[in-house]
Coordinates of C-alpha atoms and ligand atoms in Angstrom, one line a residue:
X1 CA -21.4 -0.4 14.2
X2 CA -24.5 -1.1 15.5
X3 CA -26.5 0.7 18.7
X4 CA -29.6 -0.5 20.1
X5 CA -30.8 0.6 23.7
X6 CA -31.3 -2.0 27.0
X7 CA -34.7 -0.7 28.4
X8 CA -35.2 -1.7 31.9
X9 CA -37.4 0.0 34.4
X10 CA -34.5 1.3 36.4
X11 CA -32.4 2.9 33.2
X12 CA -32.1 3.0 29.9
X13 CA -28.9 2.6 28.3
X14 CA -26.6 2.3 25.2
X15 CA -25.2 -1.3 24.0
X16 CA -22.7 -0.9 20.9
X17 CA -21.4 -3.8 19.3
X18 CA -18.9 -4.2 15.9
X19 CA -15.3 -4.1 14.7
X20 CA -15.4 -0.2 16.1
X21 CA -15.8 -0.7 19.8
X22 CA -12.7 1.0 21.2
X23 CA -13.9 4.4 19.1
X24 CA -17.5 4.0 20.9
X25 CA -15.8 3.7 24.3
X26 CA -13.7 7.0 23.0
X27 CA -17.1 8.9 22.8
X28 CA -19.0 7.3 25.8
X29 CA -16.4 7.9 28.4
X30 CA -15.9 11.6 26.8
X31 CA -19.8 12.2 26.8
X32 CA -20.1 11.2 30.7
X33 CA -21.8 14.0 32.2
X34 CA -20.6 14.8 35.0
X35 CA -17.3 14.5 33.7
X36 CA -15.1 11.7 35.9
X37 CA -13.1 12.3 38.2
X38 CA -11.2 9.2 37.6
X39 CA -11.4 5.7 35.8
X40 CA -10.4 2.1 37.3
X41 CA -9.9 -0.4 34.6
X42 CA -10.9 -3.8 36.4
X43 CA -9.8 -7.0 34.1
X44 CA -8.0 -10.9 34.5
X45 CA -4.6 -12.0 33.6
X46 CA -5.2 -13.5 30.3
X47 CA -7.1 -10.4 28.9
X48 CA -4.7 -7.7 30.3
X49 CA -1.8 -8.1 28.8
X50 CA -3.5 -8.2 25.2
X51 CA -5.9 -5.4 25.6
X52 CA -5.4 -3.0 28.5
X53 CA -3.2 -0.9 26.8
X54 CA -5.9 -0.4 23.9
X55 CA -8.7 0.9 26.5
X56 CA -6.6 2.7 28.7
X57 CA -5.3 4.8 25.5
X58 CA -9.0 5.7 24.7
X59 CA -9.7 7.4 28.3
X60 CA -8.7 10.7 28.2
X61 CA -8.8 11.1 31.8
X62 CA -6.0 12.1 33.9
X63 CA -6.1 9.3 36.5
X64 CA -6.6 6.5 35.1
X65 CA -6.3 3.4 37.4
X66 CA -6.3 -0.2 36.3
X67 CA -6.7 -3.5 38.6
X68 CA -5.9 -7.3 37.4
X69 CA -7.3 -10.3 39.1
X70 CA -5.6 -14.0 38.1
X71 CA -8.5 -15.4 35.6
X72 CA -11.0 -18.3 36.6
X73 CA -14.6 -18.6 38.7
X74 CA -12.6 -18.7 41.7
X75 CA -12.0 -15.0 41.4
X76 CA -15.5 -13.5 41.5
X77 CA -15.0 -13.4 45.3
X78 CA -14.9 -11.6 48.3
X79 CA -11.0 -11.2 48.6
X80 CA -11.1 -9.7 45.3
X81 CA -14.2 -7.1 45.7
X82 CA -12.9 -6.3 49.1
X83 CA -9.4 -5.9 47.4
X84 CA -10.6 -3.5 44.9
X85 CA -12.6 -1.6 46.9
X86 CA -9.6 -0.9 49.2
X87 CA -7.4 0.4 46.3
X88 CA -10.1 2.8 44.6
X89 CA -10.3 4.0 48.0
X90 CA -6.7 4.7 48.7
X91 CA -6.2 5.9 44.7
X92 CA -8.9 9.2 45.9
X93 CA -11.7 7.9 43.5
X94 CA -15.3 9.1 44.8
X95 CA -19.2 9.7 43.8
X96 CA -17.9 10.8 40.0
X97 CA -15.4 8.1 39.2
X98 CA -15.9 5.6 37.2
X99 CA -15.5 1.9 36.9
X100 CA -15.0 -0.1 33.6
X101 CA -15.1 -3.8 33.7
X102 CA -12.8 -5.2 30.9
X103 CA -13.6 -8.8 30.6
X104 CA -15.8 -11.9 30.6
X105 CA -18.6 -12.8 33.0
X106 CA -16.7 -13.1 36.0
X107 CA -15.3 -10.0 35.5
X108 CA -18.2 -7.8 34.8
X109 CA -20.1 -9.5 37.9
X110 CA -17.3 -8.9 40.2
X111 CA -16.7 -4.9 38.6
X112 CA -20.4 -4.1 38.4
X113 CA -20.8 -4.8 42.0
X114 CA -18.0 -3.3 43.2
X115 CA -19.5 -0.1 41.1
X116 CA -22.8 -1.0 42.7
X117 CA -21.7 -0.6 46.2
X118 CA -18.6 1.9 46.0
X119 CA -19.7 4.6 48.0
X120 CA -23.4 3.3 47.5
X121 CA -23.0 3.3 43.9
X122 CA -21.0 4.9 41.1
X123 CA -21.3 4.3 37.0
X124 CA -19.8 1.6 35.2
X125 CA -19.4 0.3 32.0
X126 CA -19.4 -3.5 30.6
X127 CA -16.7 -3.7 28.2
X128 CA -17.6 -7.9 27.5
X129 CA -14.5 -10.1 25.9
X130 CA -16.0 -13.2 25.8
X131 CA -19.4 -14.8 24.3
X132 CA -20.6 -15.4 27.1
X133 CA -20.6 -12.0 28.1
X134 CA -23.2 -11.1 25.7
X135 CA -25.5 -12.8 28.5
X136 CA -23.9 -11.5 31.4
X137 CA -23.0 -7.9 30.2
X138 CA -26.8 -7.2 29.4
X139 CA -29.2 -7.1 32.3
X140 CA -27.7 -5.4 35.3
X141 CA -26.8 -8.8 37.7
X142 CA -23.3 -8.0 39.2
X143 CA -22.7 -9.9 42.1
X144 CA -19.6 -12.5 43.6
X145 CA -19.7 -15.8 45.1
X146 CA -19.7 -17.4 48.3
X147 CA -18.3 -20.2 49.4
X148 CA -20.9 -21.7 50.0
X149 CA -23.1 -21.2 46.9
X150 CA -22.4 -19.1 43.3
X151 CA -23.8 -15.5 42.7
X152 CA -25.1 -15.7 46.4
X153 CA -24.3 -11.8 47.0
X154 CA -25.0 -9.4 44.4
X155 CA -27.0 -7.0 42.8
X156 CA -29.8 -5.7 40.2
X157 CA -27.3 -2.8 39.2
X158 CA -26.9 -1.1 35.2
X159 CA -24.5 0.4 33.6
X160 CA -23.7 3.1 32.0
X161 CA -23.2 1.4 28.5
X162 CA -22.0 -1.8 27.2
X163 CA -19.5 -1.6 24.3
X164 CA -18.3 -4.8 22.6
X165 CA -15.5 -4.4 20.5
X166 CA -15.5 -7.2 18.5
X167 CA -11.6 -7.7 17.6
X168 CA -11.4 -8.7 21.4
X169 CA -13.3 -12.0 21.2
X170 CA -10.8 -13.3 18.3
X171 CA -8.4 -14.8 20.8
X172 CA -10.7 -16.4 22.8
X173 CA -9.8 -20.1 23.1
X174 CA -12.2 -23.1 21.8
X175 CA -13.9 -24.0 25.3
X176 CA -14.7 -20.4 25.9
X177 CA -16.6 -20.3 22.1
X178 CA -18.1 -23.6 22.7
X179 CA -19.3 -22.2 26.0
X180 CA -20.8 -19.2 25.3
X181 CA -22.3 -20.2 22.1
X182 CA -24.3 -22.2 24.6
X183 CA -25.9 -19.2 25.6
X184 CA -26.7 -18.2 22.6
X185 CA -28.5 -21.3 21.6
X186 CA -30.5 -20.7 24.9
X187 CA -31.4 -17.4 24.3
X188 CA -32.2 -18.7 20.1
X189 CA -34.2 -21.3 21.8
X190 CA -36.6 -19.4 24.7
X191 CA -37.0 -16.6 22.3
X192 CA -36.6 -16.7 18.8
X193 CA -37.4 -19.6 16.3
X194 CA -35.8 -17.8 13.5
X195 CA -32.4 -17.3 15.1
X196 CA -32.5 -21.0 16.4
X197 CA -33.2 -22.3 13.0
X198 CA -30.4 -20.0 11.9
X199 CA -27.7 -21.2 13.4
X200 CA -28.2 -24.9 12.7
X201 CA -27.8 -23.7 9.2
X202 CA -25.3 -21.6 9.6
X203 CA -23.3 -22.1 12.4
X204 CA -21.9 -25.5 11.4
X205 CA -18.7 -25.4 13.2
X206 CA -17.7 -22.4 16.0
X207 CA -15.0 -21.6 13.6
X208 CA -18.2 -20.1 11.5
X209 CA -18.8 -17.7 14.8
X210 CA -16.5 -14.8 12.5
X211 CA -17.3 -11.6 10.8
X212 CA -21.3 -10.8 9.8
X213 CA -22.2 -14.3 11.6
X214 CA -21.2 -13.9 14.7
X215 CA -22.5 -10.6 14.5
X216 CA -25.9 -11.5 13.5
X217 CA -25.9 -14.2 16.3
X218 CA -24.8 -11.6 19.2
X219 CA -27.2 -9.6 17.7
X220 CA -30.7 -11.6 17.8
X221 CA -29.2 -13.3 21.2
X222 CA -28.6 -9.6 23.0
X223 CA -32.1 -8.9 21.4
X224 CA -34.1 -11.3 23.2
X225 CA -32.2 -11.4 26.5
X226 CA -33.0 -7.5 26.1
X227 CA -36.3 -8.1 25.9
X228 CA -36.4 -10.5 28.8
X229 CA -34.8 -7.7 31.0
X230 CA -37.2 -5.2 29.8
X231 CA -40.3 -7.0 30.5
X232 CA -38.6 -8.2 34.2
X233 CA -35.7 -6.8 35.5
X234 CA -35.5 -7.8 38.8
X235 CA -36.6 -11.8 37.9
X236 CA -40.4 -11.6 39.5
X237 CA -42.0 -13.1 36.1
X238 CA -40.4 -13.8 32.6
X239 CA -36.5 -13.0 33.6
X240 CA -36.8 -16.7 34.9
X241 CA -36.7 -17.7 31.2
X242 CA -33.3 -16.9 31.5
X243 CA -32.7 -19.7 33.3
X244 CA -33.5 -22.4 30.8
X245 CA -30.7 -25.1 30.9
X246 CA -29.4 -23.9 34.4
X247 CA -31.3 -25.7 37.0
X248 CA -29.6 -28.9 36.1
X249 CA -26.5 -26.9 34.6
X250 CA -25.7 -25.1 38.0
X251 CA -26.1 -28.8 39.6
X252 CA -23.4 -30.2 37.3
X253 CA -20.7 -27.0 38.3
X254 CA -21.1 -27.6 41.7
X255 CA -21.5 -31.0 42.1
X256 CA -18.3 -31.8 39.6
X257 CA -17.0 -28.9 41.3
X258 CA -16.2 -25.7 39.4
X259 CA -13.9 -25.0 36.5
X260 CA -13.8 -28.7 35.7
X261 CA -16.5 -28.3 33.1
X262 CA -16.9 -24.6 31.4
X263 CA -20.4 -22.9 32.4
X264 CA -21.8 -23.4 28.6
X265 CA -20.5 -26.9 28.6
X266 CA -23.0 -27.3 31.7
X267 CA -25.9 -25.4 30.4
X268 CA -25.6 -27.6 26.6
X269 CA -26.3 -30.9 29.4
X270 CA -29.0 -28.9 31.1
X271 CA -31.1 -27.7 27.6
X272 CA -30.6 -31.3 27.0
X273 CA -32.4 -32.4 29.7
X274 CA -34.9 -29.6 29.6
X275 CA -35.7 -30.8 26.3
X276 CA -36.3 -34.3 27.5
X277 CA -38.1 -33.5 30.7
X278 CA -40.7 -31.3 28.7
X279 CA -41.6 -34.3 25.9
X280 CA -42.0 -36.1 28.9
X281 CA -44.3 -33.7 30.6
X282 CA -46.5 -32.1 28.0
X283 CA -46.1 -34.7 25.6
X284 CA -44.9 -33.2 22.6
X285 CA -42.4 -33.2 20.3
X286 CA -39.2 -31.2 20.6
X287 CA -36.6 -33.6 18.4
X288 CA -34.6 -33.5 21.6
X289 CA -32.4 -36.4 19.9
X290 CA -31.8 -34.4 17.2
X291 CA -30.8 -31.8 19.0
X292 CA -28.9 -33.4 21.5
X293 CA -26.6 -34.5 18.2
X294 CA -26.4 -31.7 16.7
X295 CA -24.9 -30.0 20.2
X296 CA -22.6 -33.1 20.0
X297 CA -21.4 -31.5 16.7
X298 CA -20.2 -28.7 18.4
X299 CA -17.7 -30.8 20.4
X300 CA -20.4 -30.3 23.6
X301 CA -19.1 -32.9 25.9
X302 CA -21.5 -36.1 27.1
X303 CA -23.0 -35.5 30.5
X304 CA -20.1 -37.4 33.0
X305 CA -21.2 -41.0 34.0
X306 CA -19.7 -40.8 37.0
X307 CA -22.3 -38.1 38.4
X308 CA -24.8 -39.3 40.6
X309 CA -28.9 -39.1 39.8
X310 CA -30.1 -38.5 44.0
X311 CA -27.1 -35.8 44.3
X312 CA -28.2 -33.7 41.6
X313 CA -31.8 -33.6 42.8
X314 CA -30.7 -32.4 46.0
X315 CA -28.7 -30.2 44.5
X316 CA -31.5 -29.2 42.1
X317 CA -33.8 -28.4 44.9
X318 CA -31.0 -25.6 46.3
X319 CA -31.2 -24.1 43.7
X320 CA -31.9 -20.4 44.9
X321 CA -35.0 -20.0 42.5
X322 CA -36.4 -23.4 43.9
X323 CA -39.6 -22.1 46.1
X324 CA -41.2 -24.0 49.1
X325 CA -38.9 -27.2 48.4
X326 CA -39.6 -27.5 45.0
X327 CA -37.9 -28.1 41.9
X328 CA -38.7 -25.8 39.1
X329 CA -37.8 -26.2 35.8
X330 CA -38.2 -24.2 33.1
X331 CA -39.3 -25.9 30.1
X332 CA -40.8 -26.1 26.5
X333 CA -44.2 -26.4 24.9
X334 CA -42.5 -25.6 21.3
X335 CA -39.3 -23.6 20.6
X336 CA -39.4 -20.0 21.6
X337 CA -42.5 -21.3 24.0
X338 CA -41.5 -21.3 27.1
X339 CA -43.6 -22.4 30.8
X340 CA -41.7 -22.5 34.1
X341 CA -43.1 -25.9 35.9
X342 CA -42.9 -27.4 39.6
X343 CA -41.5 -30.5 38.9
X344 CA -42.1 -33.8 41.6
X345 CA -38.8 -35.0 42.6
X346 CA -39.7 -38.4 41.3
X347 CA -40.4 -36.8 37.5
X348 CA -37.3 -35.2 38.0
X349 CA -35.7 -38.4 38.9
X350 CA -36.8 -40.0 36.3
X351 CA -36.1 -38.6 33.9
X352 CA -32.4 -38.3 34.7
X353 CA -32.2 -42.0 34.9
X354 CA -33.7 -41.9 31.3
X355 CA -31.1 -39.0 30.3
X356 CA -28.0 -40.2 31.7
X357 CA -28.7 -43.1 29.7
X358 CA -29.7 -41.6 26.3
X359 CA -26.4 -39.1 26.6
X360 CA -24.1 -42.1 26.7
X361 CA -25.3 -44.6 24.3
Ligands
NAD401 N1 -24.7 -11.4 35.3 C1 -25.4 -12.3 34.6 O1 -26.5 -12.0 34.2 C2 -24.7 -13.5 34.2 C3 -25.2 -14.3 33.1 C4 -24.4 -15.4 32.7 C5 -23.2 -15.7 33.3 N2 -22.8 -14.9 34.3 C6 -21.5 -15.2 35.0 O2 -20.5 -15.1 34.0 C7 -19.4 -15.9 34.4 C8 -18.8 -16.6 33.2 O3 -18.4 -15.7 32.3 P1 -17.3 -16.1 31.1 O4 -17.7 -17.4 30.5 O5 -17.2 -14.9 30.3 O6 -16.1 -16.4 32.0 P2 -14.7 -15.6 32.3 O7 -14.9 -14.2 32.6 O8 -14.0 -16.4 33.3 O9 -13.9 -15.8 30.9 C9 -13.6 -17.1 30.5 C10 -12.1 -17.2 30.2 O10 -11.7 -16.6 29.0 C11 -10.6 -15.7 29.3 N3 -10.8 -14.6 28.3 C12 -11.8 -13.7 28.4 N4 -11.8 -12.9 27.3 C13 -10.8 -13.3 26.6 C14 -10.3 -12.9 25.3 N5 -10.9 -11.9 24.6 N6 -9.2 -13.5 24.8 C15 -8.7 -14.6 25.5 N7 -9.1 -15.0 26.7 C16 -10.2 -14.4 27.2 C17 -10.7 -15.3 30.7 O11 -9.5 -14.9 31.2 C18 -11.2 -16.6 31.3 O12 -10.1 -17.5 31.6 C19 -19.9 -16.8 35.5 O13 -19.3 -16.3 36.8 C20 -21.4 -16.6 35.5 O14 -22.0 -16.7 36.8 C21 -23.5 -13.8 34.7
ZN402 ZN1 -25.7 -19.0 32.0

């Protein structure tokens, strides 16, 4: 089992991760000082039924609550934190209770917050089931979505721990791997040269994401992403990093609308492009063919033909990081070297026309 601390300015906290997670949540929730009160298990219809029984069983608290949202994007919203809030209010929980978010991204963004605003904030713990979640589990962003843009109300809010019990992820479909193994690439890619040149040759297929590997890879991913949030926890320098992949990826989602591609599936296209855009602009280079084929190995679909270059500027541009109009990109002077640029619309533009054609010849 291994333990490493997240470090931010705000808190410092435990993250446990191997085949013994269910035991460290045992000791965690016991070691809560002051003791709870209660506990509200917050997780989605496709985890519940396989695991809630498991992490209710290792609370030894007498009320224990639980609350199930259908799965999918969709969820993270407004209905659902106002729904939750409404029920921990009419189950009695107060200032000592305590929330546990059982799930992937969505639902450790929709529970965090929920913690982060319940009664103006009560502890939680990030209990990740998905890949993905290695990335969203680790920082302290909780937040929901609006209509009218994703992660648009939220907060910089950490928890009390974050405990991955490995077992979990083994029933995890394909797309799901696929897409958070995309993050993990990113994170291999802005931060660490070793881990990136370790998984091309070692992950050769996301069946090899088992066991020690995938291990190893959550491992040096979390560590970077931990030392992004250490440096920058509230995304004034470095955190932006982060981001690498997303300003085109978060176009894609919402211009294809979302759920039709997975989040990871999005962010492959966008580390694509960024790879393209930064030969282009510094002139160097960053074998962006080669890795654009070995993503393709993964089963990381083409970006869609049928998306339009002028859209996805525009939708580029609102972005909520873009500042005074512009596009800004982060980018790539070498692997694990990383610059955050203005981009001119027409660069950007460009270079999509040049992209769209590469991806589908
Ligand atoms: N807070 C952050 O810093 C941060 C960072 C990255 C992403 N995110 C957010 O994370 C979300 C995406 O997270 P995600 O990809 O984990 O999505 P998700 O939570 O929707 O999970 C993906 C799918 O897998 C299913 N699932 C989860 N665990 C499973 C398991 N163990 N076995 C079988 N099925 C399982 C879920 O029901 C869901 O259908 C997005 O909303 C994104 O905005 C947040
Ligand atoms: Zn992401």
């Amino acid at each position: 089992m291994l333990m490493r601390y997240i470090e931010t300015k705000s808190k410092c906290y435990p993250l446990y991760l191997g085949e013994e997670g269910l035991a460290a949540l045992r000791s965690v929730y016991q070691q809560l000082q002051p003791t709870p009160s209660a506990v509200l298990v917050i997780s989605d219809s496709s985890i519940a039924p396989l695991y809630m029984k498991q992490v209710t069983e290792a609370l030894t608290s007498a009320d224990v609550h639980t609350y199930v949202i259908p799965s999918g994007e969709k969820e993270k919203s407004f209905e659902n934190y106002y729904a939750i809030q409404t029920y921990a209010l009419e189950k009695g929980m107060d200032r000592r209770s305590v929330i546990i978010a059982l799930g992937g991204g969505v639902i450790g963004d929709l529970a965090g917050f929920v913690a982060a605003t319940f009664m103006r904030g009560i502890r939680f713990i990030q209990m990740p089931t998905t890949l993905l979640a290695h990335d969203s589990a680790v920082g302290g962003k909780v937040g929901i979505n609006h209509p009218i843009g994703k992660n648009m109300i939220g907060a910089f809010y950490q928890p009390e721990a974050v405990i991955y019990h490995i077992p979990f992820l083994y029933t995890l479909p394909q797309e799901e791997w696929r897409s958070g193994y995309a993050e993990v690439i990113k994170h291999g890619v802005i931060g660490d040269a070793h881990l990136y040149d370790w998984l091309q040759k070692e992950i050769l297929s996301l069946e090899d994401l088992r066991g020690e590997k995938l291990q190893y890879a959550l491992q040096q991913a979390i560590a970077v992403k931990a030392k992004v949030v250490a440096a920058d926890e509230t995304e004034s320098s470095v955190r932006a990093y982060l981001n690498f992949g997303h300003t085109l990826g978060h176009a894609i989602e919402a211009e294809l609308g979302y759920g039709r591609l997975t989040h990871g599936d999005a962010v492959a296209m966008g580390m694509r492009f960024a790879l393209l855009l930064s030969e282009r602009i510094y002139d160097v280079d960053l074998a962006s063919v080669a890795f654009a084929k070995w993503l393709f190995g993964y089963g990381y679909p083409k970006l869609p033909m049928e998306l339009n270059i002028e859209r996805l500027l525009l939708r580029m541009k609102q972005d909520k990081k873009a500042q005074s109009g512009e596009i800004r990109m982060v980018l790539l002077r070498g692997i694990a070297d990383v610059c955050v640029e203005e981009v001119q619309d027409k660069v950007v533009l460009d270079a999509l026309a040049q992209f769209i054609q590469t991806e589908n010849l």
